Coordinates of C-alpha atoms in Angstrom, one line a residue:
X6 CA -18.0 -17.6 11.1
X7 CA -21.4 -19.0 11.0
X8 CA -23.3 -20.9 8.0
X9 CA -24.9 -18.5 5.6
X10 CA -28.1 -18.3 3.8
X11 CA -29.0 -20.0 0.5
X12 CA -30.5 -17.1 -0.7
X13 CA -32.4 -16.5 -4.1
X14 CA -31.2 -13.2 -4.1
X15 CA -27.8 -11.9 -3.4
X16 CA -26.0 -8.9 -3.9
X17 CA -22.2 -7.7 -4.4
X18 CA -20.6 -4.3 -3.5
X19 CA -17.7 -3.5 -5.5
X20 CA -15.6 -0.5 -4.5
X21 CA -14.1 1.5 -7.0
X22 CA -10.1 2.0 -6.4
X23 CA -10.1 0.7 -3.4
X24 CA -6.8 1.2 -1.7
X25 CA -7.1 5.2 -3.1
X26 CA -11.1 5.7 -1.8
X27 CA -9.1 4.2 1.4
X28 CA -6.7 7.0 2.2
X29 CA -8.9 9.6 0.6
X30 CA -11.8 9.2 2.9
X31 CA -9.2 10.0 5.6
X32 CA -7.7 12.8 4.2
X33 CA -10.3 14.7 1.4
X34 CA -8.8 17.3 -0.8
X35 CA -7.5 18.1 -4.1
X36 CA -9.7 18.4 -7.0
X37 CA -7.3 17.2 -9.5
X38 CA -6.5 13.7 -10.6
X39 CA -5.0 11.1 -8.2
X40 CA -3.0 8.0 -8.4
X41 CA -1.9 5.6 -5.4
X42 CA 1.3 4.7 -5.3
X43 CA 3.6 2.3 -2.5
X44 CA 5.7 5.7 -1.4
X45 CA 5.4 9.2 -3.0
X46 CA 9.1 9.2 -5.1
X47 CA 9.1 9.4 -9.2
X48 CA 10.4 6.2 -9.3
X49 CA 7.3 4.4 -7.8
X50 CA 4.7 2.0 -9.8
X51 CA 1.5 3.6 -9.5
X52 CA -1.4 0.7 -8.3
X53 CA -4.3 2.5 -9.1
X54 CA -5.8 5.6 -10.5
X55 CA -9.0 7.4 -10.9
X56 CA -10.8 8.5 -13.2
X57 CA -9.5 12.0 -14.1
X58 CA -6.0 10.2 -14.3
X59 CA -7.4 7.5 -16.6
X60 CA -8.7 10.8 -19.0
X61 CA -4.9 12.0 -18.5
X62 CA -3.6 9.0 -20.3
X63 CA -2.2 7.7 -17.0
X64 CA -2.6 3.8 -15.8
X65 CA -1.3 1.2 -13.5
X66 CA 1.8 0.1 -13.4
X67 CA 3.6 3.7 -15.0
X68 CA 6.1 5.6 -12.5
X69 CA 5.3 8.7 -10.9
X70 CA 7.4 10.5 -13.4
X71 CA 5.6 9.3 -16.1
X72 CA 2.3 10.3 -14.8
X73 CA 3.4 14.0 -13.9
X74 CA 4.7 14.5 -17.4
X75 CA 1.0 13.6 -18.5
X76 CA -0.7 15.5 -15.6
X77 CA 1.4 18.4 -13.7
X78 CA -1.4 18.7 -10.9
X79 CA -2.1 14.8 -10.1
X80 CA -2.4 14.4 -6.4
X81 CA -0.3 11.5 -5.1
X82 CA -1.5 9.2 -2.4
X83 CA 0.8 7.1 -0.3
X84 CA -0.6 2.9 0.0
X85 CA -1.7 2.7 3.4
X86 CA -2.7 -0.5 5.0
X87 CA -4.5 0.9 8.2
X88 CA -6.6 2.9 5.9
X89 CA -7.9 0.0 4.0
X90 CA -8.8 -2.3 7.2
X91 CA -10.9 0.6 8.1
X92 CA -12.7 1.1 5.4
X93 CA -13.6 -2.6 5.4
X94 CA -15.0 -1.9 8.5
X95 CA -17.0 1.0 7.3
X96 CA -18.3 -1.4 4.3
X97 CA -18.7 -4.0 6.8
X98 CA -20.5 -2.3 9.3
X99 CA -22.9 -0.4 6.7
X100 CA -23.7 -3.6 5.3
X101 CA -25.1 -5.1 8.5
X102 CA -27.3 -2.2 8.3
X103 CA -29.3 -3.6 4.6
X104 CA -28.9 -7.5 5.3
X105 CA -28.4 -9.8 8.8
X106 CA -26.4 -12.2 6.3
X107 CA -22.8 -9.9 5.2
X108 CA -19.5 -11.4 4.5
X109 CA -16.2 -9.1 3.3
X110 CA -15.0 -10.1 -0.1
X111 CA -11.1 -9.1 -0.3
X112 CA -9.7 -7.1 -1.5
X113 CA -12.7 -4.4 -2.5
X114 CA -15.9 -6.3 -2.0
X115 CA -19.0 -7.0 -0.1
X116 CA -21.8 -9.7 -0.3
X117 CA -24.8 -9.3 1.2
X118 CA -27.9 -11.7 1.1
X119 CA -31.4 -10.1 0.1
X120 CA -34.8 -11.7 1.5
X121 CA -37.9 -9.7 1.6
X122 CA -37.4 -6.3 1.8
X123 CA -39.6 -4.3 4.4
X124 CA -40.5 -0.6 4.8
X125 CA -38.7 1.6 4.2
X126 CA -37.5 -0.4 1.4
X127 CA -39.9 -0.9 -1.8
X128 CA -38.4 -3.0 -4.3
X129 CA -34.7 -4.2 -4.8
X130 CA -33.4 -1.4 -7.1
X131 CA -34.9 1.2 -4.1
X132 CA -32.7 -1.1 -1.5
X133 CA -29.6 -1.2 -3.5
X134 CA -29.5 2.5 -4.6
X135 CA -30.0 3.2 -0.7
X136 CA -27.4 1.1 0.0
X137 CA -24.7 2.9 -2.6
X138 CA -25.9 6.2 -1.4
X139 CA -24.8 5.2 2.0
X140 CA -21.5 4.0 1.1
X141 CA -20.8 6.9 -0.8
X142 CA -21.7 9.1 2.0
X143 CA -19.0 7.4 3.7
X144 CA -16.4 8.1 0.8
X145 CA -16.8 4.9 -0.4
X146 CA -17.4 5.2 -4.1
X147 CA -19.0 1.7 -5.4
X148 CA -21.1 -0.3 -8.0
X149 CA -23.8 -2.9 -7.1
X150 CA -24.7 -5.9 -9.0
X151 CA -28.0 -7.9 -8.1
X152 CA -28.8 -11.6 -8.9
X153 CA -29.9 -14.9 -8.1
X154 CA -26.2 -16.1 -8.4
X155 CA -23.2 -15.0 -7.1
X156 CA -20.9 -15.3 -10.1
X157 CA -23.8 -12.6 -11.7
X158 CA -24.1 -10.7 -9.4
X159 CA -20.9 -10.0 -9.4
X160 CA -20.6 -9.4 -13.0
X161 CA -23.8 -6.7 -12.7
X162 CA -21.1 -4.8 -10.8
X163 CA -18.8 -4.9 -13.3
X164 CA -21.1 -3.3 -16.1
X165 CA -20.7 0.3 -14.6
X166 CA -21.0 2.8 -12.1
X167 CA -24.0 2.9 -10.4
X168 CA -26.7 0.0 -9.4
X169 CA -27.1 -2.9 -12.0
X170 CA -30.4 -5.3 -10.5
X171 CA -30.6 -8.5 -12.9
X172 CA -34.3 -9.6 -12.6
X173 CA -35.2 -13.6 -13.5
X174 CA -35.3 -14.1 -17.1
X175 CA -33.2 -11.4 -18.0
X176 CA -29.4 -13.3 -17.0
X177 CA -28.7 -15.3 -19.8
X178 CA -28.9 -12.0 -22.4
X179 CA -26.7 -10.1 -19.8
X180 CA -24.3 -12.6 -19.5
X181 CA -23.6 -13.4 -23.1
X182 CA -23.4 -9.4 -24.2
X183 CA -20.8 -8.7 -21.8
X184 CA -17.6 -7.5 -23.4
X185 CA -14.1 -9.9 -22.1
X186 CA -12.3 -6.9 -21.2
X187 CA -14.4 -5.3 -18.7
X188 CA -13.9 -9.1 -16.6
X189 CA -12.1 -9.5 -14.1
X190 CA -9.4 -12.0 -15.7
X191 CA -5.5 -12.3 -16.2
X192 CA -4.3 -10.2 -18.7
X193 CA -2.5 -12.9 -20.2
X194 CA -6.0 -14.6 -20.9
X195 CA -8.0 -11.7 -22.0
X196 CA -5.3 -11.1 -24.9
X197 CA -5.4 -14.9 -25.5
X198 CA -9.3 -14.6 -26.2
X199 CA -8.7 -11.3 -28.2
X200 CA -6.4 -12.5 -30.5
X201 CA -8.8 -15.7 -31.2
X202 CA -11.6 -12.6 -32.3
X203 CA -13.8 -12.7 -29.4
X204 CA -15.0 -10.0 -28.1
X205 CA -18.2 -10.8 -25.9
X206 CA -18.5 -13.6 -23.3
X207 CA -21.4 -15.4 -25.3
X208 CA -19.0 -16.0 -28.3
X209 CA -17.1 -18.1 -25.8
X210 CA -19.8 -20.2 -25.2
X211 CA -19.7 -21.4 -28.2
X212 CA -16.0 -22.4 -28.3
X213 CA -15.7 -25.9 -27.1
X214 CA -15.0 -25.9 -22.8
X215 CA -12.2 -28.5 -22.3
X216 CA -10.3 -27.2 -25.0
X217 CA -11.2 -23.9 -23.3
X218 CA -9.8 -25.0 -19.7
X219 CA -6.7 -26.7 -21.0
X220 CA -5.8 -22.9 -22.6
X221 CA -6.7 -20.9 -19.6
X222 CA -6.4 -23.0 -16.7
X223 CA -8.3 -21.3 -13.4
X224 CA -9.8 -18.6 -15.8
X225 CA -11.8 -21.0 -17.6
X226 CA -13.6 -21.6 -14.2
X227 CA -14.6 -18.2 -13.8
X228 CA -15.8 -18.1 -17.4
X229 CA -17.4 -21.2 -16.9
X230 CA -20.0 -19.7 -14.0
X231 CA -20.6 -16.9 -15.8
X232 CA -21.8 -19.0 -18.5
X233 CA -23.8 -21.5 -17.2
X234 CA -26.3 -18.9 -14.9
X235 CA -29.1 -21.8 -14.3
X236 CA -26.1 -23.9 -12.5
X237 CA -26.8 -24.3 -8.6
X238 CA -25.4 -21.8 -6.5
X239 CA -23.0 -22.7 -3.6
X240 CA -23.6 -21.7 0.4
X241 CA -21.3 -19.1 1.2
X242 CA -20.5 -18.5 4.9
X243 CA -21.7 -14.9 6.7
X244 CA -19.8 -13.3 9.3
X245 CA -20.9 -12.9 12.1
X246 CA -23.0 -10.1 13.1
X247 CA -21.5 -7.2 15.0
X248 CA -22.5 -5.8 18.2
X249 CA -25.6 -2.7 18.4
X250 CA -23.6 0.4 17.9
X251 CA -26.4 2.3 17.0
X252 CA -28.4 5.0 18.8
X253 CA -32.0 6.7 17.4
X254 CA -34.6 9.0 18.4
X255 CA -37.9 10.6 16.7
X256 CA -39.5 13.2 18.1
X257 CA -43.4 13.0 19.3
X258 CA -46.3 14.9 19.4
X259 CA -45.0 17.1 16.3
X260 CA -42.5 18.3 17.9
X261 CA -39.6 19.9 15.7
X262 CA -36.1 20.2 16.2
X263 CA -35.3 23.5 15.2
X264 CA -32.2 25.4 16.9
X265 CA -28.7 23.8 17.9
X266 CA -29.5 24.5 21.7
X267 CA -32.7 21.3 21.2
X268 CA -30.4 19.2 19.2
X269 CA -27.5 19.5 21.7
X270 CA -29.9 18.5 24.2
X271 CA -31.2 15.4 22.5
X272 CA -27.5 14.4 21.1
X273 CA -25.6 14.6 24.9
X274 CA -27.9 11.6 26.3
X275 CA -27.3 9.6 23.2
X276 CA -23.9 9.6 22.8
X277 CA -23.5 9.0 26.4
X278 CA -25.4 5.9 26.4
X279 CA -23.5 4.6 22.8
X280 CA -20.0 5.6 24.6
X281 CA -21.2 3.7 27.7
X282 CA -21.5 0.6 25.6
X283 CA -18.4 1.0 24.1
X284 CA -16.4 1.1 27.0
X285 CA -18.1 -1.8 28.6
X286 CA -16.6 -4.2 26.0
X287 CA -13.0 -2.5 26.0
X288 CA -14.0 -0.2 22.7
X289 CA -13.8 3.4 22.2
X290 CA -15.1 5.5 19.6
X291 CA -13.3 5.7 16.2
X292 CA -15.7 7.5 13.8
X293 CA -19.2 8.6 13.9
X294 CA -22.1 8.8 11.6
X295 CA -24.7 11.0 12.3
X296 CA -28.0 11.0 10.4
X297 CA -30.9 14.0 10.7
X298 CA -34.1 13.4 9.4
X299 CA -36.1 16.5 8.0
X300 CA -39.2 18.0 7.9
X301 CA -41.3 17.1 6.0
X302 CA -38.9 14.5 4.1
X303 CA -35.1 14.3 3.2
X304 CA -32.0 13.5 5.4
X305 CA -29.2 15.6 6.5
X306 CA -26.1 12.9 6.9
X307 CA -22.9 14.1 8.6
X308 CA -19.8 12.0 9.3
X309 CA -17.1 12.3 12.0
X310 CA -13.7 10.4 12.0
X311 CA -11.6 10.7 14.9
X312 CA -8.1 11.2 15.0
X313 CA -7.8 9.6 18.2
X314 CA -10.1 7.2 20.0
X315 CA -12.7 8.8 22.6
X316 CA -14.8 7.6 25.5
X317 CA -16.0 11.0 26.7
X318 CA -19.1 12.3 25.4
X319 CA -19.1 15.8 26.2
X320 CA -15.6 16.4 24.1
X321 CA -17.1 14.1 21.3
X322 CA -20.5 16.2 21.3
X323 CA -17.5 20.0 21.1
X324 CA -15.8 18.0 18.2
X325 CA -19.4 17.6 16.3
X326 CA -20.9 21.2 17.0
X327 CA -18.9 23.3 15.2
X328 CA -19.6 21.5 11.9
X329 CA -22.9 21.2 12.7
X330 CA -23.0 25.1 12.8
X331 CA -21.3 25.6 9.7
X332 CA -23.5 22.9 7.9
X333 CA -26.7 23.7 9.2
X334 CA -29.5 20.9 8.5
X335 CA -31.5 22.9 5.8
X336 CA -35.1 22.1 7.3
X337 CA -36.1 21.2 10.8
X338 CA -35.2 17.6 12.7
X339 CA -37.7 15.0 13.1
X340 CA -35.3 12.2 14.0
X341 CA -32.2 11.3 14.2
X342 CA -29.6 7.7 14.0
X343 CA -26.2 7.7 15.7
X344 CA -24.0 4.7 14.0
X345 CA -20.7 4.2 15.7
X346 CA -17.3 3.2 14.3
X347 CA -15.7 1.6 17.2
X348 CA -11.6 1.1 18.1
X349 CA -9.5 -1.1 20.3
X350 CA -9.6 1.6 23.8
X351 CA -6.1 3.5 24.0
X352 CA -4.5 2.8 27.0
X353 CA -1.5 4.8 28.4
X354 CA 1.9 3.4 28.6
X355 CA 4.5 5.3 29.7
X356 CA 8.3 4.2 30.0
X357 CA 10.2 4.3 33.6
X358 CA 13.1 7.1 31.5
X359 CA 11.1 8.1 29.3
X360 CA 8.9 11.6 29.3
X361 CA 5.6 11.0 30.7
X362 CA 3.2 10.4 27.4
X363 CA -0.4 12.5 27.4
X364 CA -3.4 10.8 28.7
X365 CA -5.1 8.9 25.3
X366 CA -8.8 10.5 26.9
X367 CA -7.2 14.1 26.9
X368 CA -5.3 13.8 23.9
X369 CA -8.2 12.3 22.2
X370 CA -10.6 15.1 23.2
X371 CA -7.8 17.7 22.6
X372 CA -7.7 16.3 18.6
X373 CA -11.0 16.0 18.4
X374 CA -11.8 19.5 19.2
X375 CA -8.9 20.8 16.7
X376 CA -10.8 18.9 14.1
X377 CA -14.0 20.1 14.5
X378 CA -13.1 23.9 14.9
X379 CA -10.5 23.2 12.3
X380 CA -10.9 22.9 8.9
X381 CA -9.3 19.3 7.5
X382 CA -6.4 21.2 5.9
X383 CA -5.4 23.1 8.9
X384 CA -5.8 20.1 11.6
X385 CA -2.9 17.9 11.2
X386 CA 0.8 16.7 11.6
X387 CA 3.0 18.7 9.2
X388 CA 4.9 16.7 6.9
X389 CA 7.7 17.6 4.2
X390 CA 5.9 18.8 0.1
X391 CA 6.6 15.5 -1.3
X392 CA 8.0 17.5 -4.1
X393 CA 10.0 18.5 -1.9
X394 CA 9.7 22.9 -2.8
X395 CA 12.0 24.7 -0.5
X396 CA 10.2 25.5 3.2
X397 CA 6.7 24.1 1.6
X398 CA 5.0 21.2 3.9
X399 CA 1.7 19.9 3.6
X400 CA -0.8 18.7 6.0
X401 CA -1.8 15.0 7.2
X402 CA -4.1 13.7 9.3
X403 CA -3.2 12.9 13.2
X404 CA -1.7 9.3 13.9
X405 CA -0.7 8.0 17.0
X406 CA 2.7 5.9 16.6
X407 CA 4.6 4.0 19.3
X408 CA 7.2 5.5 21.3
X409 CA 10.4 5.6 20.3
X410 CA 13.1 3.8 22.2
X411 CA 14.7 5.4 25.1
X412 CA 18.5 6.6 23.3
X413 CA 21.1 8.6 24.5
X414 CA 20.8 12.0 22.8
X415 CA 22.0 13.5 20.0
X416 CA 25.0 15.8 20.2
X417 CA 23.4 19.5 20.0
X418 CA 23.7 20.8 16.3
X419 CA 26.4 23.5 16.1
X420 CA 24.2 25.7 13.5
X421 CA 20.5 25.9 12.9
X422 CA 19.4 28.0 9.6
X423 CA 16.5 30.6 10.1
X424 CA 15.0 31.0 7.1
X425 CA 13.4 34.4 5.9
X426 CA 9.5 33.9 4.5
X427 CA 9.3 35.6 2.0
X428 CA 13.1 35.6 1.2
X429 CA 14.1 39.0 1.0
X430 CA 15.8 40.4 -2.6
X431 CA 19.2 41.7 -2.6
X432 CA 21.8 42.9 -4.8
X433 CA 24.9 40.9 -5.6
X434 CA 28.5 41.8 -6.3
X435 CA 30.5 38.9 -8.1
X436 CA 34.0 38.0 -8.6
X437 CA 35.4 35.2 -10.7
X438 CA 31.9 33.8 -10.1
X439 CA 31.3 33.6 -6.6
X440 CA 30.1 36.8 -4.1
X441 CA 32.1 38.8 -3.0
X442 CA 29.7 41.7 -1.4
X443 CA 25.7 41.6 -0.8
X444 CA 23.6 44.8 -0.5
X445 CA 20.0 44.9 1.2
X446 CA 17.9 48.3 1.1
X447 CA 20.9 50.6 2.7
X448 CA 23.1 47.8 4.3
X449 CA 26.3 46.0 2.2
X450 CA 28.2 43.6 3.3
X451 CA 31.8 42.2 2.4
X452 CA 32.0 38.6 1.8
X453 CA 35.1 37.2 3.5
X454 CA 34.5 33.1 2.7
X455 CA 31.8 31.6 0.7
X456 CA 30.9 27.8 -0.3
X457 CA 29.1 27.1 -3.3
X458 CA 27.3 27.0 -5.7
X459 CA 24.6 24.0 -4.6
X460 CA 22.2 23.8 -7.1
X461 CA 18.4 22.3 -6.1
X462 CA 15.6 21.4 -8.5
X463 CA 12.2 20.4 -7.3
X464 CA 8.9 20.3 -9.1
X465 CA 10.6 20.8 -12.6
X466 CA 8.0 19.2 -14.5
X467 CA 5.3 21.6 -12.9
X468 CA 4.9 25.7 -14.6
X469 CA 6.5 27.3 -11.4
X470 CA 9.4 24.6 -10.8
X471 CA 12.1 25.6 -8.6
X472 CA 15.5 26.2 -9.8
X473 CA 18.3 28.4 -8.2
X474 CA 21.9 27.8 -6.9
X475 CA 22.6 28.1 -3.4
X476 CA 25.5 30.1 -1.2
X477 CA 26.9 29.6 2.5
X478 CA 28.2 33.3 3.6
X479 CA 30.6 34.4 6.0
X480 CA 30.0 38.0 6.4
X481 CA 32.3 41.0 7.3
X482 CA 31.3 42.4 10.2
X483 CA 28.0 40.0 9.9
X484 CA 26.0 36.7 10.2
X485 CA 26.7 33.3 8.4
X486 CA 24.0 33.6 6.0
X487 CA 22.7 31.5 3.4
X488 CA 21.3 33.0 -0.3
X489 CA 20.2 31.8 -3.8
X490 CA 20.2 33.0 -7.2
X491 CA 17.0 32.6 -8.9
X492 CA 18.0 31.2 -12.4
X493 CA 14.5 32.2 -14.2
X494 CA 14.1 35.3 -12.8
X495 CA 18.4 35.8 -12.9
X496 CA 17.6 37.2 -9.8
X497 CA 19.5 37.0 -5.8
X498 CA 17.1 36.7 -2.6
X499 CA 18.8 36.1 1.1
X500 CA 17.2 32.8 2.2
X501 CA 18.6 33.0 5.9
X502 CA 20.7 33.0 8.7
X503 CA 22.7 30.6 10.7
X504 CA 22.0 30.5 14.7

């Protein structure tokens, strides 16, 4: 850490929803609303929502069951810890990019010092909108606040979306109109200053301030800052500034980039030099930013985000064509930037009983060409529907785990159940309630043991739950099968055999 600046001018990034922008700029999809919760079951807290939820009636701190009765189609998003630290990166490292003087605010927040702005920037408000562009190109949804003071700047962020620039002279009114509730205090002491009628933070100014911190404690310190904007501002401590992970290039003479056969050629030589780098210190490459400049004006951004660490160019520049051909730049190139996101360089470890593990480069290149012929939803590990619909499963992105420990094996399972997709409709014969024949097209089968009924339920709350009672059959002359009766449509379907 070094010292940072005393700056006249200072500016804080807030990120909206932080932990669900986190996993969602991983893993985009789903137009609905979305909540974040610790694990996906009905019985979970939700942490945070956005703001289709909010519209739903749905909040913090309600179960997943809750917010499914009020929203059928919200998306839930698993808490994930990795997913936040890199998104601190990503707001990290696009910081450095607007100010040499950056420091991570935790849990969602940025400051960045701002000294005299020079081309392309023309004012404040031009640098700051740039600078929430950027992040949200990065699926980083934010609001900016801009001050002299760092307690009001960071109430200009909490005014609403957007960018909020506070010019001199123009504080004190801000500060006094701002409503209590949008403030980032306990809830205990924002109901303790509603129920005493207040409703703005300049009618707290006027209530006497050591009666005020002997009611609220640390909260009266906050509110105390906020009111007193002239007070001298502290030094706050930078971090350091990161290594040069950034590549350009502008072309000359009027020349114009105009076919993907030029712009491969100008991209290979780049990224070899920025991978170079990387490996030089230990790093690979994590996630990639790539920005086109057009002709005559505009930018064309595109951003890449690995599922696995690379270090070879050529199967990094495979990954990126194929989305480059589907998303065409609309205009011709004039330049380019190349920002990297780098990553601790995999290294293979294998175990002396163990099966011998894939090598991280050819893995990594391997994924990174799924992902970029691939669309997101079909590159991916297959994981269970987390309302857990019979022979459903839903996508997730690529995620390299440790190997498990070496274990004696499992004993062989005796039967293994082959399902039928679509399950085929059949006719059933009962007796005292259970089968006791089946008939499919011109086949019919005696039943000579069954076991059942097991009901299952899934997605009840949704308009197509799942609701049916299942059988285990021992055929005549036949397979050990497995059926279901439908209980909406009063209807039998053969789900499968045993192996």
């Amino acid at each position: 850490m070094s010292g940072g600046p005393r700056s006249e001018r200072v500016a804080y990034v807030r990120v909206e929803d932080f932990g669900l922008s986190a996993v969602r700029r991983l893993a985009p999809g789903g137009d609905g609303p979305a909540v974040l919760a610790r694990h996906g079951h009905g019985h979970a807290a939700i942490l945070e929502v956005d703001d289709l939820a909010r519209m739903n009636g749905i909040r913090p701190g309600m179960t997943l069951s809750q917010a499914r009765q009020r929203a059928a189609d919200v998306t839930v998003r698993v808490q994930d810890p990795e997913a936040e630290h890199q998104a601190r990166d990503v707001l990290r490292h696009v910081g450095f990019g607007f100010s040499p003087h950056v420091a991570l605010a935790p849990p969602d927040g940025l400051w960045l010092a701002v000294g005299r702005l020079a081309p392309p920037f023309m004012d404040e408000g031009h640098w700051a909108t740039r600078l929430h562009e950027a992040l949200l190109a990065r699926g980083l949804p934010n609001r900016i606040g801009l001050s002299r003071h760092r307690p009001l700047a960071l109430l200009a962020s909490l005014a609403g979306p957007g960018v909020h620039v506070l010019v001199p002279g123009q504080e004190q009114d801000f500060a006094m109109a701002m409503p209590l509730e949008r403030l980032p205090l306990a809830e205990e002491s924002k109901s303790r200053l509603a129920s005493w009628g207040l409703k703005t933070l300049g009618e707290v100014a006027s209530l006497p301030q050591e009666a005020l911190a002997a009611r609220l404690g640390e909260d009266a310190l906050a509110l105390q800052a906020w009111l007193d904007p002239a007070a001298p501002d502290t030094p706050w401590a930078a971090d350091p500034l990161p290594l040069a992970r950034e590549r350009r290039f502008r072309c000359e003479d009027d020349w114009v980039i105009t076919c993907q056969e030029e712009l491969h050629a100008v991209l290979l030589p780049l990224l070899e030099d920025l991978l170079a780098a990387l490996v030089r210190d230990g790093l690979a490459l994590q996630g990639l930013t790539l920005t086109l400049e057009l002709d005559p004006r505009g930018e064309h951004l595109e951003h890449w985000h690995l599922p696995e660490p690379l270090v070879d160019a050529r199967a990094l520049l495979a990954a990126m064509m194929p989305v480059l051909e589907r998303r065409p730049p609309p205009a011709g190139v004039t330049g380019l930037r190349l920002v990297a996101e780098e990553a601790p360089r995999p290294w293979a470890q294998g175990q002396l009983f163990a099966k011998p593990q894939p090598a991280p480069a050819a893995f990594g290149a391997t994924l990174a060409r799924l992902a970029g012929l691939l669309s997101p939803e079909q590159a991916g590990s297959p994981r269970p529907d987390p309302v857990r619909r019979p022979g459903q499963w839903i996508m997730t992105p690529f995620r390299r785990t440790s190997p498990a420990p070496v274990e004696d094996p499992p004993p062989p399972s005796r039967l293994a159940l082959a399902l039928w997709r679509p399950p085929r409709p059949i006719t059933v014969l009962e007796a005292a309630g259970r089968p006791c024949e089946i008939r499919w097209q011109r086949h019919a089968w005696h039943v000579r043991r069954a076991a059942g009924p097991w009901p299952r339920e899934a997605a009840w709350w949704t308009p197509d739950p799942v609701l049916r009672d299942e059988w285990d059959l021992e055929l005549r002359h036949g397979p050990l099968v497995r059926i279901f009766r439908d209980r909406q449509a009063g209807a039998w379907f053969w789900d499968g055999n045993y192996d």
